[in-house]
Coordinates of C-alpha atoms and ligand atoms in Angstrom, one line a residue:
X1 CA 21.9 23.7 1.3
X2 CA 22.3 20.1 0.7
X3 CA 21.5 17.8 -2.0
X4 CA 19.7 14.6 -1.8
X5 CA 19.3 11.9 -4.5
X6 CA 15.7 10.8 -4.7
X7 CA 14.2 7.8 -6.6
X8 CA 10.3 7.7 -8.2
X9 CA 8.6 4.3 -8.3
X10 CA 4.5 3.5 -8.8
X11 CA 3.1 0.1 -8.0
X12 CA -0.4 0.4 -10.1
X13 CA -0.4 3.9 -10.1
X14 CA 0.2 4.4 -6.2
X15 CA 3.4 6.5 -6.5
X16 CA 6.2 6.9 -4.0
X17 CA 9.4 9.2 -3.0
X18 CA 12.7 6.5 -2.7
X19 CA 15.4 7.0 -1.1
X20 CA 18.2 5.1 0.3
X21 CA 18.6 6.2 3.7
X22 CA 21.3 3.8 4.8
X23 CA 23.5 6.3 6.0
X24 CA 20.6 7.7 8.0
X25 CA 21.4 11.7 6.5
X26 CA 18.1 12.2 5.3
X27 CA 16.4 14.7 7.7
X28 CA 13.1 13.1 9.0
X29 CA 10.8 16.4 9.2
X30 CA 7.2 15.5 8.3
X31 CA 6.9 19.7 7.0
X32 CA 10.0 18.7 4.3
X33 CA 8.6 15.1 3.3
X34 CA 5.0 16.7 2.7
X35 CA 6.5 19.5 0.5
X36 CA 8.2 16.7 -1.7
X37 CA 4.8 15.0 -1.8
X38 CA 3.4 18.1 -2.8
X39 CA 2.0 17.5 -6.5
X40 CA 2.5 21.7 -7.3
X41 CA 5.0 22.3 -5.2
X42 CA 7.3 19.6 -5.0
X43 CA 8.1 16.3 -6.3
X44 CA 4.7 15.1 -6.3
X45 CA 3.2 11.5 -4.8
X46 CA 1.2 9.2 -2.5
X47 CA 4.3 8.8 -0.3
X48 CA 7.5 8.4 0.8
X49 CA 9.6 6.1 1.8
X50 CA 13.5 4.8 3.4
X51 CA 15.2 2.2 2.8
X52 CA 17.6 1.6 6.1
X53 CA 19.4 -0.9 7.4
X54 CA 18.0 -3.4 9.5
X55 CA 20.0 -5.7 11.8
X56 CA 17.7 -9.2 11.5
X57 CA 16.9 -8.6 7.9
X58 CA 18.1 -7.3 4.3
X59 CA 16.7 -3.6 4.9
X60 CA 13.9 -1.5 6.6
X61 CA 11.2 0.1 5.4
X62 CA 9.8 3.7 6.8
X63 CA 7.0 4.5 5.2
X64 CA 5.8 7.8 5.6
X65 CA 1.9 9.4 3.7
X66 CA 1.6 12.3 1.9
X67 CA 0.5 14.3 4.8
X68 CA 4.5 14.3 5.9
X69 CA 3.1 11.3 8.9
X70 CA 4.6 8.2 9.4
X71 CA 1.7 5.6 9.0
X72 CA 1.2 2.0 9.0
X73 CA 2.1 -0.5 6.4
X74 CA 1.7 0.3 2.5
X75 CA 1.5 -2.8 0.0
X76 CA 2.0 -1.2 -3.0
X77 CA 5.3 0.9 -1.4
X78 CA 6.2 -2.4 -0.2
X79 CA 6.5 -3.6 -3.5
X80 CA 8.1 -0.9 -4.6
X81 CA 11.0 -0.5 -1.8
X82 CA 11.5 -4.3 -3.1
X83 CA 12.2 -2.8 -6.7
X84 CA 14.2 -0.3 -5.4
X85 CA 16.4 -2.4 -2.6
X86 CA 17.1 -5.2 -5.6
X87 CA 18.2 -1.8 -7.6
X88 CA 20.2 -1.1 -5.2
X89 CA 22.3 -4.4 -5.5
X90 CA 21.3 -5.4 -1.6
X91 CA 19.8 -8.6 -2.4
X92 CA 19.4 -10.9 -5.7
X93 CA 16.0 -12.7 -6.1
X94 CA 14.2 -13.1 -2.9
X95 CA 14.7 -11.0 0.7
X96 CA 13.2 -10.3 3.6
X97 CA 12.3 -6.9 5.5
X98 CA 11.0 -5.2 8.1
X99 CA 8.6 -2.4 8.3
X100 CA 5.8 -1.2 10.6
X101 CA 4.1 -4.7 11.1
X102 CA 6.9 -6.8 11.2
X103 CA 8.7 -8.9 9.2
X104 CA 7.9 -9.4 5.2
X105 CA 9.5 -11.8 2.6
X106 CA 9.7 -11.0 -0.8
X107 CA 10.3 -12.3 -4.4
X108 CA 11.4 -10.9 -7.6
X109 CA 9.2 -12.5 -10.8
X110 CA 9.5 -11.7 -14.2
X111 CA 7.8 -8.0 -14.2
X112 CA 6.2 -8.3 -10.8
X113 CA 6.5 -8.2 -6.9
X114 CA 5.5 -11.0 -4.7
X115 CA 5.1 -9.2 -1.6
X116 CA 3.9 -11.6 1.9
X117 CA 2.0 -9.7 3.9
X118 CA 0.8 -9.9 7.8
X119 CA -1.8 -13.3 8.9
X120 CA -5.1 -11.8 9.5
X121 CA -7.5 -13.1 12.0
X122 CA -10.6 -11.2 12.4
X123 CA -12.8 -9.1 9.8
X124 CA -15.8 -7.5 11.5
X125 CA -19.2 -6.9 9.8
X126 CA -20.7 -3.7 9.8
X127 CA -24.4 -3.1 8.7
X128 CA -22.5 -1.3 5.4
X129 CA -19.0 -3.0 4.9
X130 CA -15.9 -5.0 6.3
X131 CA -13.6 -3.9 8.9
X132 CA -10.0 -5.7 8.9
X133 CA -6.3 -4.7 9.4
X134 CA -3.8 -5.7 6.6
X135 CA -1.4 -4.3 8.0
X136 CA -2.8 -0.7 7.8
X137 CA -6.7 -0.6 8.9
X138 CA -9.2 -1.0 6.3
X139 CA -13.4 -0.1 5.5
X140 CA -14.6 -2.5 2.4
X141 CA -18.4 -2.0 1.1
X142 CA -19.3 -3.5 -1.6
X143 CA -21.2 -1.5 -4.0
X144 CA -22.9 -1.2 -7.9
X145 CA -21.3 0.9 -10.7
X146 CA -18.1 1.3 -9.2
X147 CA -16.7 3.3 -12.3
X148 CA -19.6 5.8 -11.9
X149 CA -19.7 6.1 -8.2
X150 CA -18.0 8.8 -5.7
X151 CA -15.5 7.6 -4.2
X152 CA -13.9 11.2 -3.0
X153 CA -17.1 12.0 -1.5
X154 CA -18.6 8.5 0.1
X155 CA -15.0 8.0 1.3
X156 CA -14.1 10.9 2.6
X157 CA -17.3 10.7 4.9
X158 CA -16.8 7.3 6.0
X159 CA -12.8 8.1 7.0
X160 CA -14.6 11.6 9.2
X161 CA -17.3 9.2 10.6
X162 CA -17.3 9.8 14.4
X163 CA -16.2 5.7 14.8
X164 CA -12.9 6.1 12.6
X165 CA -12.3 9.9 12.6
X166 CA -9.3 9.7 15.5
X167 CA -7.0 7.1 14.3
X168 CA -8.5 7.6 10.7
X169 CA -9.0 4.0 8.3
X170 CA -8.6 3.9 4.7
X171 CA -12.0 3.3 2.8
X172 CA -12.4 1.0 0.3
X173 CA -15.3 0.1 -2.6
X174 CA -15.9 -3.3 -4.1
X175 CA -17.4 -4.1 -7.5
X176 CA -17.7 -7.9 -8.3
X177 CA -17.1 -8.2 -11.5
X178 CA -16.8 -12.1 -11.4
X179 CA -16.4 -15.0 -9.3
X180 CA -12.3 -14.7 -9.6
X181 CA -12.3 -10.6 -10.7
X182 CA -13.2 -7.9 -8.2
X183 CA -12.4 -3.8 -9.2
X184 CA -11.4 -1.9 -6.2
X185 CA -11.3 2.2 -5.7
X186 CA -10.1 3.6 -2.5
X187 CA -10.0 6.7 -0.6
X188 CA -6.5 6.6 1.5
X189 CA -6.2 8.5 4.8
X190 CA -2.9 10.7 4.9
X191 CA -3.2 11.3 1.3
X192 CA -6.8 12.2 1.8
X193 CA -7.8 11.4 -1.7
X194 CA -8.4 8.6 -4.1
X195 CA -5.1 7.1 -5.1
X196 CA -4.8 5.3 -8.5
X197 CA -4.4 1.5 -6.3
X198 CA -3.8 0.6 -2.4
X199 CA -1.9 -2.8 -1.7
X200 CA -3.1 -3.6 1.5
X201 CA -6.9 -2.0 0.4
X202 CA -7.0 -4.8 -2.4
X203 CA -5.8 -7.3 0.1
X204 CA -8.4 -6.2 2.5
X205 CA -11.1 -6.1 -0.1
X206 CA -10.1 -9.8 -1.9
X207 CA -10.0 -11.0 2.0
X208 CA -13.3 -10.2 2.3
X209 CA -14.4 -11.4 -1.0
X210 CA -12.7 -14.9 -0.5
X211 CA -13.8 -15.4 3.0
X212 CA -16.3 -18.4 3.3
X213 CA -15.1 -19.6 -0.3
X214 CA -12.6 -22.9 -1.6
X215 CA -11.0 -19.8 -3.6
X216 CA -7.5 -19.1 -2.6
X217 CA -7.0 -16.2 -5.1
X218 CA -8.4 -13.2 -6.7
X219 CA -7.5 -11.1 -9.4
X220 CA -8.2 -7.0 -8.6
X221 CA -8.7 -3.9 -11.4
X222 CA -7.5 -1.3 -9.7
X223 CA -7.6 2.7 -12.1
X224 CA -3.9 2.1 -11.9
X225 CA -3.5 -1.7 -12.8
X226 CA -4.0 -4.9 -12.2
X227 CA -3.3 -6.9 -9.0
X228 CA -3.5 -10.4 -7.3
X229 CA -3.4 -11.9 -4.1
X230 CA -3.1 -15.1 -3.1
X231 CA -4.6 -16.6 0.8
X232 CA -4.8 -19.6 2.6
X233 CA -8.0 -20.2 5.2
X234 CA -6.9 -21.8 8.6
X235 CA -9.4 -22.1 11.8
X236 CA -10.5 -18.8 11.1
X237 CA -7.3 -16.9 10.2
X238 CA -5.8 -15.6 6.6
X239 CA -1.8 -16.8 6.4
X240 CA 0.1 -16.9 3.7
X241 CA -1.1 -14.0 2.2
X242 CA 0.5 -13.0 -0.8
X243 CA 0.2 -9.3 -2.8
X244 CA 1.3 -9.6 -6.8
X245 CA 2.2 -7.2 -9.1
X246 CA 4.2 -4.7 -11.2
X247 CA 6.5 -2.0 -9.5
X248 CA 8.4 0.6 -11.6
X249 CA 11.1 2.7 -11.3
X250 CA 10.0 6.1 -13.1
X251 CA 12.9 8.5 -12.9
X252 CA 15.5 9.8 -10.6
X253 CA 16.0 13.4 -9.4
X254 CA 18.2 15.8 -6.9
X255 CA 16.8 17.9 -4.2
X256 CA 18.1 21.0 -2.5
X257 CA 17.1 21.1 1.4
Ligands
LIG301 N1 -0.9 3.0 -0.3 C1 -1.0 2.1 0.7 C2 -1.5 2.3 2.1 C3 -0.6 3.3 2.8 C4 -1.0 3.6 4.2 C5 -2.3 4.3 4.3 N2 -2.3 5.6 3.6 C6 -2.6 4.5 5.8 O1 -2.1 5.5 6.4 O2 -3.2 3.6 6.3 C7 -0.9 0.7 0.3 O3 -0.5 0.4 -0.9 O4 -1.2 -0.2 1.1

């Protein structure tokens, strides 16, 4: 048996496995990661995630859901591996990294994350929502009552349509609560379930709610927090994209593998 030193860090209530893998020991074997992801019978969260070395940039991220699958990119886990990497003494104030979809810069502000995320240039319209990558693909429908409404269910149903069923999207619901405030819920694919807050959901859903507007930021309730995210409009395409806010470190633990 060998022991591993784990980390626990939640962004708005999305929660993530850390561990610093830079001396690339920890076995990647999607059954062991989705037994620590296991909320009876292991560690318990939406996630988990390496930190590695990375030869053009300060670290790497590998990102994996709880399904034990490596997936695309995660906002909120990308502001947490931030938390963790400055934790870890490999940079000071501001870094860069790569993960999935490329290369991200970073910044350390009082109690929050600043995290860039990927330019996006094209949302389709469906006759019910928005379609967009942020990084990770994204559904966004806008809808009434969002505190009341089923987001398990409707979710669930859009992610097993027969158009996203094979490579799977994450679903997200909008409520407009005014013109600078939008609440988001969303159903995440490879955790299957509604997560307390999904960083590049809320970019994907204050993308679409800031498309066509002079607005170049939105605040987002999430059930697990409060988010912003900052955009710039050029010829048709979202840069500077920015993701704000907290990212905690919640305790630290030893496994036996
Ligand atoms: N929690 C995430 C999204 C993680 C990836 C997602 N589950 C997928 O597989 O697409 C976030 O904060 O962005």
């Amino acid at each position: 048996m060998k022991s591993i030193t784990f980390y626990k860090y939640q962004g708005t209530g999305n929660d993530f496995i850390m561990i610093d893998n830079r001396n690339l020991e920890f076995p990647k074997n999607s059954k062991l990661i989705k037994e620590m992801c296991d909320r009876r019978f292991g560690i318990g969260s939406d996630g988990l995630i390496l930190v590695e070395n990375d030869p053009e940039s300060d670290f790497q991220m590998v990102y994996y859901n709880a399904d034990g699958n490596e997936s695309t990119m995660c906002g909120n886990g990308g502001r947490c591996i931030v938390a963790f990497a400055s934790f870890l003494n490999i940079f000071e104030e501001e870094c860069t990294f790569n993960a999935v979809d490329g290369l991200h810069e970073a910044k350390i502000k009082n109690e929050t994350i600043l995290l860039k995320m990927k330019d996006v240039d094209h949302i389709s319209e469906t006759e019910n929502g928005f379609v967009l990558n942020t990084g990770s693909p994204h559904f966004v429908q806008y809808v009434e009552e969002l505190g009341n409404f089923e987001v398990f269910n409707e979710g669930k149903a859009i992610r097993n349509s027969e158009k996203f069923r094979e490579n799977g999207i994450n679903v997200n619901f909008v409520e407009v609560q005014d013109e600078n405030k939008i609440f988001v819920r969303t159903y995440e694919r490879g955790v299957e379930d509604e997560t307390y807050s999904c960083g590049t959901g809320v970019t994907a859903a204050a993308l679409t709610w800031l498309r066509n507007k002079e607005a170049d930021s939105v605040q987002i309730m999430t059930l697990g927090g409060i988010l912003s995210v900052y955009a710039e409009q050029f010829q048709g395409t979202f840069i500077n994209i920015w993701l704000e806010g907290p990212a905690k470190q919640v305790f630290k633990g030893e496994i036996l593998i």
